[in-house]
C-alpha atoms as an extended CHARMM CRD file, in Angstrom:
* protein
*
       149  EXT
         1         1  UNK       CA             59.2630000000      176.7690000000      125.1990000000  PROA      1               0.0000000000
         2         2  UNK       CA             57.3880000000      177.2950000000      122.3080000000  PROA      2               0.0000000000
         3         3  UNK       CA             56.0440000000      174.1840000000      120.0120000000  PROA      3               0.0000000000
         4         4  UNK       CA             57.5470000000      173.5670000000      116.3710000000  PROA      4               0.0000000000
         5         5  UNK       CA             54.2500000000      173.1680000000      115.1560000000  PROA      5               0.0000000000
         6         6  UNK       CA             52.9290000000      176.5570000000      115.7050000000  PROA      6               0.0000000000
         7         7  UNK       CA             51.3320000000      178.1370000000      112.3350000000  PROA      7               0.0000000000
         8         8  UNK       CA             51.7190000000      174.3830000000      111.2210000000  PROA      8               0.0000000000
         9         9  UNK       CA             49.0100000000      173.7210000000      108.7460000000  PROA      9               0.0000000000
        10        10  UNK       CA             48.1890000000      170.2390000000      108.6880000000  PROA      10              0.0000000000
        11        11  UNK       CA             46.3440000000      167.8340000000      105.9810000000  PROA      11              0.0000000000
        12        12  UNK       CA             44.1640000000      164.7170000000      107.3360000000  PROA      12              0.0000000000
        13        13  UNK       CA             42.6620000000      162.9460000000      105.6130000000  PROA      13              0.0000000000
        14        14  UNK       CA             40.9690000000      158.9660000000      106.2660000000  PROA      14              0.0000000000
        15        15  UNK       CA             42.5320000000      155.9430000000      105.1410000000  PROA      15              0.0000000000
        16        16  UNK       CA             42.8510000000      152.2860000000      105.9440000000  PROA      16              0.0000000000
        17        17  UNK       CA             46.6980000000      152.2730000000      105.6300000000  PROA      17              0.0000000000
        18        18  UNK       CA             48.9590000000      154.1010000000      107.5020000000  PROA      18              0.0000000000
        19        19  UNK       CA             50.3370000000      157.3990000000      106.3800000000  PROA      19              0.0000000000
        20        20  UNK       CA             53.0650000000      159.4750000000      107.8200000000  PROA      20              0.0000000000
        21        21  UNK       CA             52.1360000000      163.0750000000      108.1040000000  PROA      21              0.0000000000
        22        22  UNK       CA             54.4820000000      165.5770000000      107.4050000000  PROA      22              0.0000000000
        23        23  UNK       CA             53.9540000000      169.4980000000      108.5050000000  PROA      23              0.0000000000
        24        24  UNK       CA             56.0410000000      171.7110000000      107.1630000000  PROA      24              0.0000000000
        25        25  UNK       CA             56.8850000000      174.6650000000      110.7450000000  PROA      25              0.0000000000
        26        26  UNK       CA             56.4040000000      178.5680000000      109.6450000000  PROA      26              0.0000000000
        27        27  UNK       CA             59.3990000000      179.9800000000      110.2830000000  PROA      27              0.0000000000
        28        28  UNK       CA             59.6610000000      183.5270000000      111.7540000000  PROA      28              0.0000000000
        29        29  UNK       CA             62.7090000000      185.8050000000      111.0410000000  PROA      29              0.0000000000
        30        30  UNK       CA             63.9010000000      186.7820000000      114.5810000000  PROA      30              0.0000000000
        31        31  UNK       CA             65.9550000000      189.5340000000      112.8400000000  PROA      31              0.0000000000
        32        32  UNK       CA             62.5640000000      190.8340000000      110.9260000000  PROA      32              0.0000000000
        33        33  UNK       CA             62.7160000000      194.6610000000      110.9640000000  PROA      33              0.0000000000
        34        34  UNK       CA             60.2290000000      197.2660000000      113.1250000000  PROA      34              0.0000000000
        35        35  UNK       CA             58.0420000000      198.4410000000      110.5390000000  PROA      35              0.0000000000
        36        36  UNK       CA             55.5860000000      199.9950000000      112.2350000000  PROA      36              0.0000000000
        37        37  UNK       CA             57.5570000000      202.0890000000      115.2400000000  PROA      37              0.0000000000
        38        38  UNK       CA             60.3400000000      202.9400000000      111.7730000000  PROA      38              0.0000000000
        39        39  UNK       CA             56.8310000000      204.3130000000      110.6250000000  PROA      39              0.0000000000
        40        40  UNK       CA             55.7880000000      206.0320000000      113.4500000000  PROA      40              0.0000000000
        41        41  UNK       CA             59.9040000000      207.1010000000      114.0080000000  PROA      41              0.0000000000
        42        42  UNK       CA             59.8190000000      208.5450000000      110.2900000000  PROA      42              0.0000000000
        43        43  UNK       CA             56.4100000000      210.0670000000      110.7530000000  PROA      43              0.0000000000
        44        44  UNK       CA             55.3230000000      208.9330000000      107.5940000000  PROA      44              0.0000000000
        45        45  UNK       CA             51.7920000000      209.2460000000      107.8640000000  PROA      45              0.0000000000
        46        46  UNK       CA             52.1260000000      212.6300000000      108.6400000000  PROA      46              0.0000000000
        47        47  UNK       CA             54.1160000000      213.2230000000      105.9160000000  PROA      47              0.0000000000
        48        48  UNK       CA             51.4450000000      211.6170000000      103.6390000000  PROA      48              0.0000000000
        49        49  UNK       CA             48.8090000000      213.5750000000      105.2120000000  PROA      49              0.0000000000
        50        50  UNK       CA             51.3070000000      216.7200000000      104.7590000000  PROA      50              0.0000000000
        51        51  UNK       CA             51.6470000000      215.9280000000      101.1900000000  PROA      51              0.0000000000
        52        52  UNK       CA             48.1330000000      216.1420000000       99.7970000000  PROA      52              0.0000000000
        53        53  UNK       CA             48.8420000000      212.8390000000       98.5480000000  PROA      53              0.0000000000
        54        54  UNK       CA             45.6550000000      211.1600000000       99.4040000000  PROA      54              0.0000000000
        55        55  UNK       CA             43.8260000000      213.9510000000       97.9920000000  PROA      55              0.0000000000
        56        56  UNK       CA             45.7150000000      213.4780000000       94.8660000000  PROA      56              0.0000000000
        57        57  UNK       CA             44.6250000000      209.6700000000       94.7610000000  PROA      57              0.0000000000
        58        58  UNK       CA             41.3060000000      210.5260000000       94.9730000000  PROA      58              0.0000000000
        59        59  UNK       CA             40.7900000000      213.3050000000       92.6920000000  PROA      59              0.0000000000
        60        60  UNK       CA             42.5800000000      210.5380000000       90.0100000000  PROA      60              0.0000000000
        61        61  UNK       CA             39.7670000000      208.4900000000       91.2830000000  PROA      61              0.0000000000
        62        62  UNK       CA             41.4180000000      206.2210000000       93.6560000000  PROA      62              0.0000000000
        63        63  UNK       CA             39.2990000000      206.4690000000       96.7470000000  PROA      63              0.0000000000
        64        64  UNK       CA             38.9920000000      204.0360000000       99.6610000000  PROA      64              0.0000000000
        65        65  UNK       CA             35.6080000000      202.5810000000       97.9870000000  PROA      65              0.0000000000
        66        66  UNK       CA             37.5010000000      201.8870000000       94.7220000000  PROA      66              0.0000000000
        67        67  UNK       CA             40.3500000000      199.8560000000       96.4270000000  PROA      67              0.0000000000
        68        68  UNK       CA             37.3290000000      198.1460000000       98.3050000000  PROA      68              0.0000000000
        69        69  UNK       CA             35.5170000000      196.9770000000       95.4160000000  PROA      69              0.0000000000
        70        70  UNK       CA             38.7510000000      195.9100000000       93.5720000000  PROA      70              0.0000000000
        71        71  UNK       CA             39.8530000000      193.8810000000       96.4260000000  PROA      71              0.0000000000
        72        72  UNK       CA             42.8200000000      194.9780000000       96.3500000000  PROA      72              0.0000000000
        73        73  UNK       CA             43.8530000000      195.0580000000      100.6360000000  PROA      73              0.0000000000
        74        74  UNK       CA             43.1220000000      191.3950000000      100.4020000000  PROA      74              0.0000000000
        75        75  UNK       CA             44.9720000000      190.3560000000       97.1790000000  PROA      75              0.0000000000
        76        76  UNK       CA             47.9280000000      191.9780000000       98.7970000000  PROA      76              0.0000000000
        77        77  UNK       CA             47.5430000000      189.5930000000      101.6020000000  PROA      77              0.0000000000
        78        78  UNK       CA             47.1830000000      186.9000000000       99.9990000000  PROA      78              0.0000000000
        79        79  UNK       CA             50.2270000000      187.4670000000       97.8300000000  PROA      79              0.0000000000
        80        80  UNK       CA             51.6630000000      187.7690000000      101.1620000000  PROA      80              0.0000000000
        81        81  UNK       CA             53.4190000000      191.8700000000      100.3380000000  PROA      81              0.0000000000
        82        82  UNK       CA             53.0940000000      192.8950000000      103.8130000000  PROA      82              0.0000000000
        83        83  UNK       CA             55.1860000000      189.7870000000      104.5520000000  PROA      83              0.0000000000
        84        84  UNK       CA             57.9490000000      190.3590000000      101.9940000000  PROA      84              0.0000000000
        85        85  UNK       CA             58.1060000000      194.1200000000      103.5700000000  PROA      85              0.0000000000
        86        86  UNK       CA             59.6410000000      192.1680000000      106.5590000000  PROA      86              0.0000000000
        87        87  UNK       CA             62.1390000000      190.2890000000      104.1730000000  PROA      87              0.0000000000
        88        88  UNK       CA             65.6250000000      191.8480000000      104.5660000000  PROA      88              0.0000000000
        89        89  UNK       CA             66.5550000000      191.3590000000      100.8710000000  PROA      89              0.0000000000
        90        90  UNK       CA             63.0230000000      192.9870000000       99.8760000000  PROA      90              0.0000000000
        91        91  UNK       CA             64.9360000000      196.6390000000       98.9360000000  PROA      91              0.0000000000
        92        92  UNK       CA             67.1050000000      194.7510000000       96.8400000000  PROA      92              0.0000000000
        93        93  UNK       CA             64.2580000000      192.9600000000       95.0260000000  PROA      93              0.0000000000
        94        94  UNK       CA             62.5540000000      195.7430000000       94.6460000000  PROA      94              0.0000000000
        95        95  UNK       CA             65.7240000000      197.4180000000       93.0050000000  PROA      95              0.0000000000
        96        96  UNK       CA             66.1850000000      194.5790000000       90.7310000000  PROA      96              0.0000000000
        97        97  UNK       CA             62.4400000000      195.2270000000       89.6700000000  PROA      97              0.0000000000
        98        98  UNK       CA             62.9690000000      198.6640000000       89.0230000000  PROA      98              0.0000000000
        99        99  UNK       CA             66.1640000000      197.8670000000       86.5600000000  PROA      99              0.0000000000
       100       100  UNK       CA             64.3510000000      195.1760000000       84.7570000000  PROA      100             0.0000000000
       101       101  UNK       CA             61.3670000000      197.4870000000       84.1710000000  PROA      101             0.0000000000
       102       102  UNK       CA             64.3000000000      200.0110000000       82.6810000000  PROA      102             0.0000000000
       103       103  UNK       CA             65.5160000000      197.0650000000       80.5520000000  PROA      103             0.0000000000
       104       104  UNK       CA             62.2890000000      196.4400000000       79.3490000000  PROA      104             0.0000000000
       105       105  UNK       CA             61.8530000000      199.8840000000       78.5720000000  PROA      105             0.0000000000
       106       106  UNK       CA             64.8230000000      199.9430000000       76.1200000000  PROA      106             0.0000000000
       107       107  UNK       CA             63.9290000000      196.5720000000       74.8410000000  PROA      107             0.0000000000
       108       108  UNK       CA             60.8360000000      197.5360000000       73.3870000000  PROA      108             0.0000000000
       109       109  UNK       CA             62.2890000000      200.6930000000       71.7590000000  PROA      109             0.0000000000
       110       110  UNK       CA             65.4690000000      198.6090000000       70.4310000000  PROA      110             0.0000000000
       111       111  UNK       CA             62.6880000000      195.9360000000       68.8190000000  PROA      111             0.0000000000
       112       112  UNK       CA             59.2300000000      197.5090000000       67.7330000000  PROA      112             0.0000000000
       113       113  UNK       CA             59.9260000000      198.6810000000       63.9480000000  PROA      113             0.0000000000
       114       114  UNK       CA             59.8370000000      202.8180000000       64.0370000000  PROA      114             0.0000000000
       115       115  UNK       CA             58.8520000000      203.1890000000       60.3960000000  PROA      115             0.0000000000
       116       116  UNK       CA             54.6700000000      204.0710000000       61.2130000000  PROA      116             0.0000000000
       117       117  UNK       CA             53.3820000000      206.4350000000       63.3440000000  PROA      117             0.0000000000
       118       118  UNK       CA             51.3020000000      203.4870000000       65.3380000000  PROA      118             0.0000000000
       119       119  UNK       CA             54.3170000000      202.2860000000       65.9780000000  PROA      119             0.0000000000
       120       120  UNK       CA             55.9870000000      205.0670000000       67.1730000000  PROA      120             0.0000000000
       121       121  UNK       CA             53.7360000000      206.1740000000       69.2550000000  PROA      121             0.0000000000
       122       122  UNK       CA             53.1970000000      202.4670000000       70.8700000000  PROA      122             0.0000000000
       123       123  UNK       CA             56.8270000000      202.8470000000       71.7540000000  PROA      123             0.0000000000
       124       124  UNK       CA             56.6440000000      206.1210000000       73.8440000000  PROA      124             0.0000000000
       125       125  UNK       CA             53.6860000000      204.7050000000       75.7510000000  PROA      125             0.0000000000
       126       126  UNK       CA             55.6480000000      201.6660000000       76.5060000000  PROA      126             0.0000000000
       127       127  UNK       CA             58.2850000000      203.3250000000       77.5430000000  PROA      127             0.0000000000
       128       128  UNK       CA             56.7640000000      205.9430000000       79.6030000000  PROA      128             0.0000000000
       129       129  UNK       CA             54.7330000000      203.4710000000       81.4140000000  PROA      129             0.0000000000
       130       130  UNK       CA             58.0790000000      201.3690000000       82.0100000000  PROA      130             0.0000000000
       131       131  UNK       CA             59.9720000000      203.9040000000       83.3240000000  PROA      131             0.0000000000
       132       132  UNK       CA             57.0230000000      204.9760000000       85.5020000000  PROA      132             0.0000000000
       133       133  UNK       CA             57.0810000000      201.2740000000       86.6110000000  PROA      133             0.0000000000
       134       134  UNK       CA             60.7540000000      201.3660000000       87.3400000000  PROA      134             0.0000000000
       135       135  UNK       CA             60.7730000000      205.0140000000       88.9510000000  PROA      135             0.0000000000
       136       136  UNK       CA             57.7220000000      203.2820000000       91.5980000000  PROA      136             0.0000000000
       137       137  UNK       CA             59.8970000000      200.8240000000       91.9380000000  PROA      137             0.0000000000
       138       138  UNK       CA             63.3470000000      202.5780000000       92.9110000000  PROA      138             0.0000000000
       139       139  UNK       CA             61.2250000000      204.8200000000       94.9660000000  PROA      139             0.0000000000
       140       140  UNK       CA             59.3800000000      202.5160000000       96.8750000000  PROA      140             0.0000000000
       141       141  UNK       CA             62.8510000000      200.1040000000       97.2340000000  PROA      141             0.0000000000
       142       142  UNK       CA             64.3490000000      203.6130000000       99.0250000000  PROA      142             0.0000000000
       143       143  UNK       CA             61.3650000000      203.9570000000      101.1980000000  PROA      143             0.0000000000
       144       144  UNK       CA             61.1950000000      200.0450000000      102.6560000000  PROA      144             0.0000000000
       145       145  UNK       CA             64.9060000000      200.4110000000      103.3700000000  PROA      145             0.0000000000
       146       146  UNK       CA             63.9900000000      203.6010000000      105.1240000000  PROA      146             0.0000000000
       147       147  UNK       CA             61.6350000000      201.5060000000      107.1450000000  PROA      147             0.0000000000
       148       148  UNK       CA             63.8660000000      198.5930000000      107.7850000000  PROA      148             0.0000000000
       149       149  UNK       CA             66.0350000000      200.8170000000      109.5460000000  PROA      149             0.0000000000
């Protein structure tokens, strides 16, 4: 039998009067998908590898150094992403990001004035980058329900 207070983190601190301490248990989803053997079942890093799209990432200059000296493997653990990949309702999050971003995307159009080139030109660059956004976003939504399979 397994302790509730497992993963508990736990506060203490001195005092003279008596304080109740409350922990707050880390629940783990029982029903929390396979990602790695749905990896390994997809063959996905094969498929990567297949792809060229590494080499791709690097010749924009995204190599292994850069992500290392933007920190940007431990900001996504801190902001807990490989966690949410677990969550069930993550695809539909995802999705939901992806129409926002589309929203956005006609938002901007709808309100910056058209009537100067500046202007005009701010609004396809908005809108290109949006609908990049959302496109990630439907994309990667497909590809974590893949996984969760």
């Amino acid at each position: 039998m397994k302790s509730a207070m497992i993963g508990t983190k736990v506060a203490v601190r001195p005092t003279t009067t008596r304080v109740a301490v409350r922990a707050t248990p880390t629940v783990v989803a029982k029903d929390a998908p396979p990602l790695l053997s749905n990896m390994e079942k997809l063959k996905l890093l094969s498929k990567i590898e297949k792809s060229g799209l590494l080499s791709a990432a690097e010749a924009n200059g995204l190599t292994l150094s850069k992500i290392e000296s933007l920190g940007l493997l431990s900001t996504a653990e801190n902001l807990g992403a490989l966690s949410l990949l677990e969550s069930r309702s993550a695809p539909t999050l995802i999705t939901f990001l992806g129409l926002t971003l589309l929203a956005a995307a006609a938002g901007e159009v709808y309100t910056i004035p058209d009537d100067q080139v500046g202007l005009v030109v701010l609004q396809a660059v908005l809108a290109a980058a949006l609908v990049g956004g959302a496109s990630a976003a439907f994309a990667g939504s497909s590809l974590v329900a893949k996984l969760q399979k």
